[in-house]
Coordinates of C-alpha atoms in Angstrom, one line a residue:
M248 CA -66.8 39.4 -13.0
F249 CA -68.3 38.5 -9.6
L250 CA -67.1 34.9 -10.0
L251 CA -63.6 36.0 -10.8
V252 CA -63.4 38.3 -7.7
N253 CA -64.9 35.6 -5.5
L254 CA -62.4 32.9 -6.7
R255 CA -59.4 35.2 -6.2
K256 CA -60.7 36.4 -2.8
E257 CA -61.0 32.8 -1.6
E258 CA -57.6 32.0 -2.9
R259 CA -56.0 35.0 -1.2
S260 CA -57.7 34.3 2.1
L261 CA -56.1 30.8 2.1
L262 CA -52.7 32.3 1.3
Y263 CA -53.0 34.4 4.5
Y264 CA -52.9 31.2 6.6
I265 CA -50.1 29.7 4.5
T266 CA -48.0 32.9 5.0
A267 CA -48.5 32.6 8.8
F268 CA -47.6 28.9 8.7
L269 CA -44.3 29.6 6.8
A270 CA -43.4 32.5 9.0
V271 CA -43.9 30.5 12.2
G272 CA -41.9 27.6 10.8
V273 CA -39.0 29.7 9.8
L274 CA -39.2 31.7 13.1
V275 CA -38.9 28.5 15.1
L276 CA -35.7 27.5 13.3
Y277 CA -34.4 31.1 13.5
L278 CA -34.7 31.1 17.3
G279 CA -31.9 28.6 17.5
Q280 CA -32.9 25.0 17.5
P281 CA -29.7 22.9 18.2
E282 CA -30.0 20.6 15.3
F283 CA -30.6 23.4 12.9
N284 CA -27.6 25.3 14.1
T285 CA -25.5 22.2 13.4
A286 CA -26.8 22.0 9.9
Y287 CA -26.1 25.7 9.3
E288 CA -22.6 25.4 10.7
L289 CA -21.9 22.4 8.4
A290 CA -23.2 24.5 5.5
L291 CA -20.8 27.4 6.4
S292 CA -17.8 25.0 6.8
S293 CA -18.5 23.7 3.2
G294 CA -18.0 27.3 1.8
Y295 CA -21.6 28.5 2.1
K296 CA -21.7 32.3 2.8
L297 CA -25.4 33.4 2.8
P298 CA -26.1 35.4 6.1
F299 CA -28.4 33.7 8.5
W300 CA -30.9 36.5 8.6
W301 CA -31.3 36.4 4.9
F302 CA -33.0 33.0 5.1
V303 CA -35.8 34.6 7.1
V304 CA -36.4 37.2 4.4
L305 CA -35.8 34.7 1.5
L306 CA -38.2 32.1 2.7
S307 CA -41.0 33.7 4.7
I308 CA -41.3 37.0 2.8
G309 CA -39.9 36.2 -0.7
T310 CA -41.8 32.9 -1.2
M311 CA -45.3 34.1 -0.2
T312 CA -44.8 37.4 -2.1
A313 CA -44.1 35.4 -5.2
F314 CA -47.3 33.4 -4.8
W315 CA -49.3 36.6 -4.0
L316 CA -48.1 38.3 -7.1
V317 CA -49.2 35.4 -9.2
S318 CA -52.7 35.5 -7.6
V319 CA -52.9 39.3 -8.2
Y320 CA -51.8 38.9 -11.8
W321 CA -54.5 36.3 -12.4
R322 CA -57.2 38.6 -11.1
V323 CA -56.0 41.4 -13.3
A324 CA -55.8 39.1 -16.3
G325 CA -59.3 37.7 -15.8
F326 CA -58.1 34.1 -15.1
K327 CA -61.0 32.1 -13.6
C328 CA -59.1 29.1 -12.3
D329 CA -59.7 26.8 -9.4
P330 CA -59.2 28.7 -6.1
Y331 CA -57.9 25.8 -4.1
L332 CA -55.1 24.3 -6.1
M333 CA -52.7 27.3 -5.8
P334 CA -53.1 27.4 -1.9
I335 CA -52.6 23.6 -1.7
T336 CA -49.4 23.9 -3.8
A337 CA -48.2 26.9 -1.8
S338 CA -48.7 24.9 1.4
L339 CA -46.7 21.9 0.1
T340 CA -43.9 24.3 -1.2
A341 CA -43.8 26.2 2.1
L342 CA -43.4 22.9 4.0
G343 CA -40.7 21.8 1.7
L344 CA -38.7 25.0 2.1
I345 CA -39.0 24.9 5.9
F346 CA -37.5 21.4 6.0
L347 CA -34.9 22.1 3.4
F348 CA -34.0 25.2 5.5
R349 CA -33.8 23.0 8.5
L350 CA -31.9 20.0 6.9
R351 CA -29.7 21.6 4.2
P352 CA -29.7 25.4 4.3
Q353 CA -27.7 25.7 1.1
Y354 CA -30.3 23.6 -0.8
A355 CA -33.1 25.8 0.5
E356 CA -31.6 28.8 -1.4
R357 CA -31.3 26.8 -4.6
Q358 CA -34.9 25.5 -4.2
F359 CA -36.1 29.1 -3.8
A360 CA -34.4 30.0 -7.2
W361 CA -36.1 27.0 -8.8
L362 CA -39.4 28.0 -7.2
L363 CA -39.2 31.4 -8.8
L364 CA -38.5 29.7 -12.2
G365 CA -41.4 27.4 -11.6
L366 CA -43.8 30.2 -10.8
L367 CA -42.6 32.0 -13.9
A368 CA -43.3 28.9 -16.0
L369 CA -46.8 28.7 -14.3
V370 CA -47.6 32.3 -15.3
M371 CA -46.4 31.7 -18.9
V372 CA -48.5 28.5 -19.2
T373 CA -51.6 30.2 -17.8
T374 CA -51.1 33.2 -20.1
L375 CA -50.0 31.6 -23.4
L376 CA -51.9 28.2 -23.3
R377 CA -55.3 29.1 -21.9
K378 CA -57.0 27.7 -25.0
M379 CA -55.7 24.1 -25.0
D380 CA -57.9 22.3 -27.6
W381 CA -55.3 22.8 -30.3
L382 CA -52.8 20.7 -28.3
A383 CA -54.7 17.6 -29.5
D384 CA -53.6 18.1 -33.1
Y385 CA -49.9 17.5 -32.4
K386 CA -49.9 14.2 -30.5
Y387 CA -47.1 12.5 -32.6
I388 CA -44.8 15.5 -32.1
Y389 CA -45.1 14.9 -28.4
V390 CA -44.0 11.3 -28.9
A391 CA -41.0 12.3 -31.0
A392 CA -40.0 14.9 -28.5
G393 CA -40.4 12.6 -25.6
V394 CA -38.3 9.8 -27.2
I395 CA -35.5 12.3 -27.9
L396 CA -35.6 13.6 -24.3
L397 CA -35.5 10.0 -22.9
V398 CA -32.7 8.9 -25.2
L399 CA -30.4 11.8 -24.5
P400 CA -29.4 10.8 -20.9
I401 CA -28.6 7.3 -22.1
F402 CA -25.8 8.5 -24.3
F403 CA -24.9 11.9 -22.7
G404 CA -26.3 11.6 -19.2
R405 CA -24.8 11.5 -15.8
E406 CA -25.5 8.8 -13.3
Q407 CA -26.8 9.8 -9.9
Y408 CA -28.1 7.6 -7.1
G409 CA -27.8 4.6 -9.4
A410 CA -30.0 6.1 -12.2
R411 CA -28.7 7.5 -15.5
S412 CA -31.4 10.1 -16.0
W413 CA -29.6 13.5 -15.7
L414 CA -28.2 15.9 -18.3
D415 CA -25.3 18.0 -17.1
L416 CA -25.5 21.4 -18.8
G417 CA -22.6 22.9 -16.9
I418 CA -24.4 25.6 -14.9
L419 CA -27.2 23.3 -14.0
Q420 CA -28.4 19.7 -14.3
I421 CA -31.8 18.8 -15.6
Q422 CA -33.8 15.6 -15.5
P423 CA -35.6 15.3 -18.9
S424 CA -37.9 12.5 -17.7
E425 CA -39.7 15.0 -15.5
F426 CA -40.9 16.9 -18.6
V427 CA -41.5 13.8 -20.6
K428 CA -44.3 12.9 -18.2
L429 CA -46.2 16.0 -19.3
L430 CA -45.7 15.1 -23.0
L431 CA -46.8 11.5 -22.3
V432 CA -50.1 12.6 -20.7
T433 CA -50.8 15.1 -23.5
F434 CA -50.2 12.5 -26.1
L435 CA -52.3 9.9 -24.4
A436 CA -55.2 12.3 -23.8
S437 CA -55.3 13.1 -27.5
F438 CA -54.9 9.5 -28.7
L439 CA -57.5 8.1 -26.2
A440 CA -60.0 10.8 -27.0
E441 CA -59.7 10.0 -30.7
N442 CA -60.0 6.2 -30.3
R443 CA -62.2 6.1 -27.2
R444 CA -65.2 4.4 -28.9
V445 CA -63.2 1.6 -30.5
L446 CA -61.1 1.0 -27.3
S447 CA -64.3 0.8 -25.3
T448 CA -66.3 -1.5 -27.5
G449 CA -63.7 -3.4 -29.5
N450 CA -64.0 -4.8 -33.0
D451 CA -62.5 -8.3 -32.5
Q452 CA -63.4 -11.2 -30.3
I453 CA -61.0 -13.4 -28.3
L454 CA -62.5 -16.0 -26.0
G455 CA -65.7 -14.0 -26.0
I456 CA -64.0 -10.8 -25.0
S457 CA -64.3 -7.8 -27.3
I458 CA -60.9 -6.2 -27.9
P459 CA -59.8 -3.5 -30.4
G460 CA -57.5 -4.2 -33.3
I461 CA -53.7 -3.9 -33.3
R462 CA -53.9 -0.2 -34.4
E463 CA -55.8 0.6 -31.2
Y464 CA -54.1 -1.5 -28.6
G465 CA -50.6 -1.1 -30.1
P466 CA -49.7 1.8 -27.9
L467 CA -50.3 -0.5 -24.8
V468 CA -47.4 -2.7 -26.1
V469 CA -45.3 0.4 -27.0
M470 CA -45.7 1.9 -23.5
W471 CA -44.8 -1.5 -22.0
G472 CA -41.6 -1.5 -24.1
I473 CA -40.7 2.1 -23.3
S474 CA -41.1 1.5 -19.6
L475 CA -38.8 -1.5 -19.7
L476 CA -36.3 0.4 -21.8
I477 CA -36.2 3.2 -19.1
L478 CA -35.8 0.5 -16.4
V479 CA -32.9 -1.2 -18.3
F480 CA -30.9 1.6 -19.8
Q481 CA -31.5 4.5 -17.3
K482 CA -31.9 2.2 -14.3
D483 CA -34.8 4.4 -13.2
L484 CA -37.4 2.2 -11.7
G485 CA -39.5 5.1 -10.4
T486 CA -40.0 6.8 -13.7
A487 CA -40.8 3.5 -15.5
L488 CA -43.4 2.7 -12.9
I489 CA -45.0 6.2 -13.0
Y490 CA -45.1 6.2 -16.8
F491 CA -46.8 2.9 -17.1
C492 CA -49.3 3.3 -14.2
T493 CA -50.3 6.7 -15.5
F494 CA -50.9 5.2 -18.9
L495 CA -53.1 2.4 -17.4
A496 CA -55.0 5.0 -15.3
M497 CA -55.8 7.1 -18.4
V498 CA -56.8 4.0 -20.4
Y499 CA -59.2 2.9 -17.7
A500 CA -60.6 6.5 -17.4
A501 CA -61.2 6.5 -21.2
T502 CA -62.7 3.1 -21.6
A503 CA -63.9 1.9 -18.1
R504 CA -62.6 -1.5 -19.0
M505 CA -60.5 -3.4 -16.4
F506 CA -59.3 -5.7 -19.2
Y507 CA -56.7 -3.2 -20.2
V508 CA -55.5 -2.7 -16.6
F509 CA -55.3 -6.4 -16.0
V510 CA -53.3 -7.1 -19.2
G511 CA -51.1 -4.1 -18.6
M512 CA -50.2 -5.2 -15.1
L513 CA -49.5 -8.7 -16.3
L514 CA -47.1 -7.3 -18.9
F515 CA -45.4 -5.0 -16.4
F516 CA -44.9 -7.8 -13.8
F517 CA -43.7 -10.1 -16.5
G518 CA -41.1 -7.5 -17.6
G519 CA -40.2 -6.7 -14.1
T520 CA -39.6 -10.4 -13.2
V521 CA -37.4 -10.8 -16.3
A522 CA -35.5 -7.6 -15.4
Y523 CA -35.0 -8.9 -11.8
H524 CA -33.2 -12.0 -13.0
I525 CA -31.1 -10.3 -15.7
F526 CA -30.1 -6.9 -14.3
S527 CA -28.2 -6.6 -11.0
H528 CA -29.4 -3.1 -10.1
V529 CA -33.0 -4.2 -10.2
Q530 CA -32.3 -7.3 -8.1
A531 CA -30.5 -5.1 -5.5
R532 CA -33.5 -2.8 -5.2
V533 CA -35.9 -5.7 -4.6
D534 CA -33.6 -7.5 -2.2
I535 CA -33.1 -4.4 -0.1
W536 CA -36.9 -3.9 -0.1
L537 CA -37.6 -7.5 1.1
N538 CA -35.0 -7.5 3.8
P539 CA -33.1 -4.2 4.4
W540 CA -31.8 -5.5 7.8
A541 CA -29.5 -7.9 6.0
Y542 CA -27.8 -4.9 4.3
I543 CA -28.0 -2.5 7.3
S544 CA -24.3 -1.4 7.1
D545 CA -24.3 -1.0 3.3
K546 CA -27.1 -0.7 0.7
G547 CA -29.9 -1.0 3.3
Y548 CA -28.7 1.7 5.6
Q549 CA -30.8 4.5 4.0
I550 CA -34.2 2.7 4.3
V551 CA -33.4 1.4 7.8
Q552 CA -32.6 4.9 9.0
S553 CA -35.8 6.1 7.4
L554 CA -37.8 3.5 9.3
F555 CA -36.1 4.4 12.6
A556 CA -36.9 8.1 11.9
I557 CA -40.6 7.4 11.2
G558 CA -40.9 5.1 14.2
S559 CA -39.3 7.6 16.6
G560 CA -41.6 10.4 15.6
G561 CA -44.6 8.9 17.4
L562 CA -48.0 10.7 17.2
F563 CA -46.8 14.3 17.6
G564 CA -43.1 14.1 16.6
S565 CA -40.0 15.3 18.3
G566 CA -40.6 18.9 17.3
L567 CA -39.2 21.0 14.5
G568 CA -35.5 21.0 14.6
Q569 CA -35.4 18.5 17.5
G570 CA -35.0 15.2 15.6
L571 CA -32.1 13.5 13.9
P572 CA -33.2 13.2 10.2
G573 CA -29.7 14.2 9.1
L574 CA -28.6 10.6 9.7
I575 CA -30.6 9.6 6.6
P576 CA -28.6 9.8 3.4
A577 CA -30.3 12.0 0.7
V578 CA -32.9 13.1 3.3
H579 CA -33.5 16.3 1.4
T580 CA -34.6 14.5 -1.8
D581 CA -36.0 10.9 -1.6
F582 CA -36.5 10.8 2.2
I583 CA -37.8 14.2 3.2
F584 CA -41.2 12.6 4.2
S585 CA -39.3 10.6 6.8
A586 CA -37.9 13.9 8.3
I587 CA -41.4 15.4 8.3
V588 CA -42.9 12.4 10.2
E589 CA -40.0 12.3 12.7
E590 CA -40.3 15.9 13.7
L591 CA -44.0 16.5 13.1
G592 CA -45.2 13.0 14.0
L593 CA -47.9 10.8 12.5
L594 CA -50.3 13.8 12.6
G595 CA -47.9 15.9 10.5
G596 CA -47.4 13.1 8.0
C597 CA -51.2 12.6 7.7
A598 CA -51.6 16.4 7.2
V599 CA -49.3 16.2 4.2
L600 CA -51.2 13.2 2.8
V601 CA -54.5 15.2 3.2
L602 CA -53.0 18.1 1.2
Y603 CA -52.2 15.7 -1.7
M604 CA -55.6 14.1 -1.4
C605 CA -57.2 17.6 -1.7
F606 CA -55.1 18.3 -4.8
I607 CA -56.2 15.0 -6.3
F608 CA -59.8 15.7 -5.4
R609 CA -59.8 19.1 -7.0
G610 CA -58.1 17.7 -10.1
L611 CA -60.8 15.0 -10.5
M612 CA -63.5 17.5 -10.0
I613 CA -62.0 19.6 -12.8
A614 CA -61.9 16.4 -15.0
L615 CA -65.6 15.6 -14.3
S616 CA -66.6 19.2 -15.2
C617 CA -65.0 19.2 -18.6
R618 CA -67.2 19.2 -21.7
D619 CA -64.9 17.4 -24.1
D620 CA -63.0 14.1 -23.9
F621 CA -59.6 15.6 -24.5
S622 CA -59.8 18.1 -21.7
A623 CA -61.3 15.5 -19.3
L624 CA -58.6 13.0 -20.1
L625 CA -55.9 15.6 -19.8
A626 CA -57.1 16.6 -16.4
T627 CA -57.4 13.0 -15.3
G628 CA -53.9 12.2 -16.5
F629 CA -52.3 15.1 -14.7
T630 CA -54.1 14.3 -11.5
A631 CA -53.2 10.6 -11.8
L632 CA -49.6 11.6 -12.4
M633 CA -49.5 13.7 -9.2
G634 CA -51.2 11.0 -7.2
L635 CA -49.1 8.1 -8.4
Q636 CA -45.8 10.0 -7.9
T637 CA -46.8 10.9 -4.3
F638 CA -47.9 7.3 -3.6
I639 CA -44.8 5.7 -5.1
I640 CA -42.3 7.8 -3.1
I641 CA -44.1 7.6 0.2
A642 CA -44.7 3.8 -0.3
G643 CA -40.9 3.5 -0.8
V644 CA -40.1 5.5 2.3
I645 CA -42.3 3.3 4.5
K646 CA -41.1 0.1 2.7
L647 CA -44.4 -0.7 1.1
L648 CA -42.7 -0.7 -2.3
P649 CA -39.0 -0.8 -3.4
M650 CA -37.3 2.6 -3.3
T651 CA -37.6 4.3 -6.7
G652 CA -35.8 7.6 -6.4
V653 CA -38.7 9.8 -7.4
T654 CA -39.2 13.1 -5.6
L655 CA -42.1 14.1 -3.4
P656 CA -44.0 16.7 -5.5
F657 CA -43.4 20.3 -4.4
I658 CA -41.6 19.3 -1.2
S659 CA -38.4 17.4 -2.1
Y660 CA -35.4 19.2 -3.4
G661 CA -35.2 19.0 -7.2
G662 CA -35.3 21.8 -9.7
S663 CA -36.5 19.8 -12.7
S664 CA -39.3 18.2 -10.7
L665 CA -40.4 21.5 -9.2
V666 CA -40.6 23.3 -12.5
A667 CA -42.3 20.4 -14.3
N668 CA -44.9 20.2 -11.5
F669 CA -45.7 23.9 -11.8
V670 CA -46.2 23.4 -15.5
L671 CA -48.5 20.6 -14.7
L672 CA -50.4 22.8 -12.3
G673 CA -50.6 25.5 -14.9
L674 CA -52.1 23.2 -17.5
L675 CA -54.6 21.8 -14.9
L676 CA -55.6 25.4 -14.0
N677 CA -56.1 26.2 -17.7
I678 CA -58.6 23.4 -17.9
S679 CA -60.5 24.7 -14.8
H680 CA -60.5 28.2 -16.4
E681 CA -62.2 26.8 -19.5
V682 CA -64.8 25.2 -17.2
N683 CA -65.4 28.3 -15.2
G684 CA -65.3 30.6 -18.2
G685 CA -67.9 28.6 -20.0
N686 CA -70.7 28.2 -17.5
E687 CA -69.9 31.0 -15.0
T688 CA -70.4 28.6 -12.0
E689 CA -68.1 27.0 -9.6
Y690 CA -67.8 23.2 -9.6

């Protein structure tokens, strides 16, 4: 009981600081920064009717109240989860809402609604799925469900930003691939835990290298094929890259053999090269990445404006509400990190990276504390998924990689991504609860 009280007390003390941070951010905008007023006037001219003062209540009070209620519920329910992951997530979410509030006020309200749905999903996951060992028994059901969810947008989906990965349900649109990521990690954790010994030692010899049989390394080829199919039919480079890199990270974690990573990367680069020469949308993404200045008035305008925004931010930034990030198309989704760096500077951008690094560190600590292979691989997979998605989108924004269209976790606008990430958080916290509940010590 002492451990439980201590964990929740530490969690709530961190939430105090995040509440103050969110309140100050919203207050700065509320006091009438010129660029924010322009954004709000544009929202009103497009038919938006939410009173200006309601934003202050909605964001600063409503958001943190929701996080506080979850923390209180966990204490009452005896949930002994990691005390740092929730505050880290709350910090990222608060920052995202502040910048959505500043860039696209109408999207901030929608994101708040998705946030409440995500927190509800978090509570449900941490209540109904606390014991997770039974999940390992249904790995092929996850495969079937994942394939169905991936195929649906190909035939019934709606194309946005060049990718056909959305399902239009009338009142809302969802991106099934965001939830397939969770199914993928759960399947791989179960499969790799079951076949870990064979995958690590191998039972065949090729050129003096021990490798497993086709039954064991078959999923490597299947994952390569699925990633290429997503790239070809959904035109979704980001999702394909995240799926495959997460797979390789989990295989390496299970076997500690670089052979699989090397072969996997060769397969992916081979498939990507073929796709570049066959499919025009892949070629366009790569060409813009290599030389966006040649397409500055057309397809390269977005990334060029992103680079200008980041460069103009300097060390300390132009100040919240003082920059011009609105010149970047889709700044509230793919390029919100550019807006953060422009107005909060290099230091603000580094602070965001530190938050993600802390999330990854805590996730890996949870994985190292697990007492069974399935839980350890599950925690590793979820942590790798979060880290890879963050790296891929930020690398695209700064032109280290081609733009992929994935969202920055917990910060960018996107309902499917936000809810899926809260489910991921809930599953990771469940694993930490098992660790804390078993040995009554903090890791």
